[in-house]
CSV table of C-alpha atoms in Angstrom, one decimal:
chain,number,residue,atom,x,y,z
C,1,PHE,CA,37.4,-215.7,33.4
C,2,SER,CA,38.8,-214.2,36.6
C,3,GLU,CA,41.2,-216.0,39.0
C,4,LYS,CA,38.2,-216.4,41.4
C,5,ASP,CA,36.2,-218.1,38.6
C,6,LEU,CA,39.0,-220.5,37.7
C,7,ASP,CA,39.2,-221.7,41.3
C,8,GLN,CA,35.5,-222.2,41.7
C,9,SER,CA,34.1,-225.8,41.5
C,10,TYR,CA,31.5,-226.7,38.9
C,11,GLU,CA,29.4,-229.8,38.1
C,12,VAL,CA,29.9,-230.7,34.5
C,13,ASN,CA,28.9,-233.9,32.7
C,14,PHE,CA,31.8,-234.6,30.4
C,15,PRO,CA,34.1,-237.7,30.1
C,16,GLY,CA,37.2,-237.2,32.3
C,17,VAL,CA,35.7,-234.4,34.4
C,18,ARG,CA,35.0,-235.5,38.0
C,19,PRO,CA,32.3,-233.9,40.1
C,20,GLY,CA,33.5,-230.8,41.9
C,21,MET,CA,36.5,-230.0,39.7
C,22,THR,CA,37.5,-226.4,39.5
C,23,LEU,CA,37.1,-224.5,36.2
C,24,ARG,CA,40.9,-224.4,35.9
C,25,GLU,CA,41.0,-228.3,36.0
C,26,ILE,CA,38.0,-228.5,33.6
C,27,LEU,CA,39.8,-226.2,31.2
C,28,GLY,CA,42.9,-228.4,31.5
C,29,VAL,CA,40.8,-231.5,30.5
C,30,LEU,CA,39.2,-229.7,27.6
C,31,LYS,CA,42.6,-228.5,26.3
C,32,SER,CA,44.1,-231.9,26.5
C,33,THR,CA,41.1,-233.3,24.6
C,34,TYR,CA,40.6,-230.7,21.9
C,35,SER,CA,44.0,-229.0,21.5
C,36,ASN,CA,46.3,-231.9,21.0
C,37,THR,CA,48.2,-233.1,17.9
C,38,LEU,CA,45.7,-235.8,17.0
C,39,GLY,CA,42.4,-235.2,15.2
C,40,PHE,CA,39.4,-237.4,14.3
C,41,GLU,CA,37.0,-237.1,11.4
C,42,TYR,CA,33.7,-238.8,12.2
C,43,PHE,CA,30.9,-236.4,11.5
C,44,HIS,CA,30.5,-237.8,8.0
C,45,ILE,CA,28.9,-240.8,9.6
C,46,PRO,CA,25.1,-240.5,9.2
C,47,ASP,CA,24.2,-242.8,12.1
C,48,LEU,CA,24.0,-240.5,15.3
C,49,LYS,CA,24.4,-243.5,17.6
C,50,LYS,CA,27.7,-244.4,16.0
C,51,VAL,CA,28.8,-240.7,16.1
C,52,GLU,CA,28.0,-240.6,19.9
C,53,TRP,CA,29.8,-243.9,20.5
C,54,ILE,CA,33.0,-242.6,18.8
C,55,ARG,CA,32.7,-239.2,20.6
C,56,SER,CA,32.2,-240.8,24.0
C,57,ARG,CA,35.5,-242.7,23.6
C,58,ILE,CA,37.8,-240.1,22.0
C,59,GLU,CA,36.7,-237.3,24.3
C,60,ASP,CA,37.7,-239.4,27.3
C,61,PRO,CA,41.2,-238.1,28.4
C,62,GLY,CA,42.2,-241.7,29.1
C,63,PHE,CA,41.7,-242.6,25.4
C,64,MET,CA,45.2,-241.9,24.3
C,65,PRO,CA,47.9,-244.1,25.9
C,66,THR,CA,50.5,-242.3,27.9
C,67,ASN,CA,52.4,-245.3,28.9
C,68,ARG,CA,55.8,-245.1,27.1
C,69,GLU,CA,55.9,-248.9,26.7
C,70,LYS,CA,52.5,-249.0,25.0
C,71,LEU,CA,53.4,-246.0,22.7
C,72,MET,CA,56.7,-247.7,21.7
C,73,SER,CA,54.8,-250.9,21.0
C,74,VAL,CA,52.5,-249.0,18.6
C,75,TYR,CA,55.4,-247.2,17.0
C,76,LYS,CA,57.3,-250.5,16.5
C,77,SER,CA,54.3,-252.0,14.8
C,78,LEU,CA,54.0,-249.1,12.5
C,79,VAL,CA,57.7,-249.2,11.7
C,80,GLU,CA,57.5,-253.0,11.0
C,81,VAL,CA,54.6,-252.4,8.5
C,82,ASP,CA,56.5,-249.6,6.8
C,83,THR,CA,59.7,-251.6,6.6
C,84,PHE,CA,57.9,-254.6,5.1
C,85,GLU,CA,56.2,-252.3,2.6
C,86,SER,CA,59.6,-250.9,1.6
C,87,PHE,CA,61.1,-254.4,1.3
C,88,LEU,CA,58.3,-255.5,-1.0
C,89,GLY,CA,58.7,-252.4,-3.1
C,90,SER,CA,62.4,-252.9,-3.6
C,91,LYS,CA,62.2,-256.7,-4.0
C,92,TYR,CA,59.3,-256.9,-6.4
C,93,LYS,CA,59.5,-253.6,-8.3
C,94,THR,CA,57.6,-254.8,-11.4
C,95,THR,CA,55.1,-257.1,-9.7
C,96,LYS,CA,51.6,-255.7,-9.3
C,97,ARG,CA,50.8,-255.7,-5.6
C,98,PHE,CA,48.6,-254.0,-3.2
C,99,GLY,CA,50.3,-251.9,-0.5
C,100,VAL,CA,49.2,-250.6,2.8
C,101,ASP,CA,49.7,-246.9,1.9
C,102,GLY,CA,47.6,-245.0,4.4
C,103,GLY,CA,46.5,-248.2,6.1
C,104,GLU,CA,49.4,-248.5,8.5
C,105,ALA,CA,47.2,-247.5,11.5
C,106,ALA,CA,44.7,-250.2,10.6
C,107,ILE,CA,47.4,-252.8,11.1
C,108,SER,CA,48.1,-251.4,14.6
C,109,GLY,CA,44.4,-251.3,15.3
C,110,MET,CA,43.9,-254.9,14.2
C,111,LYS,CA,46.8,-255.9,16.4
C,112,ALA,CA,45.3,-254.0,19.4
C,113,ALA,CA,41.9,-255.6,18.7
C,114,ILE,CA,43.5,-259.1,18.7
C,115,GLU,CA,45.4,-258.4,21.9
C,116,LYS,CA,42.2,-257.2,23.6
C,117,SER,CA,40.3,-260.2,22.4
C,118,VAL,CA,42.9,-262.5,23.9
C,119,SER,CA,42.7,-260.7,27.2
C,120,LEU,CA,38.9,-261.2,27.1
C,121,GLY,CA,39.3,-265.0,26.6
C,122,VAL,CA,39.2,-265.4,22.8
C,123,GLU,CA,41.2,-268.4,21.7
C,124,GLU,CA,40.9,-268.2,17.9
C,125,ALA,CA,40.4,-265.4,15.3
C,126,MET,CA,40.2,-265.5,11.5
């Protein structure tokens, strides 16, 4: 693209792209969406509606939290799970137990779901 092309406005239907953004701005949104350090695998899901639901959320530039406090909260929750797992491994070495290996993110996800539920008025969860 030429510099003139990059400064021209385009109408694009994509999450996070506002009407009238320049090609330079659109490319910035696309780079932040597709060229980051986080990836998702969801094309193994056979239900196209579910795939589109996931895609519409993860392609939105606002999907990833940028608030330092929120990121630290997620990090602390991951560290707590990992620390507890290490404690159980050292305390009960010979006891058969199920760990959270690979499921640490699920713990953070469950915590986020519960917090969101509370903000929406849920009073009890099992």
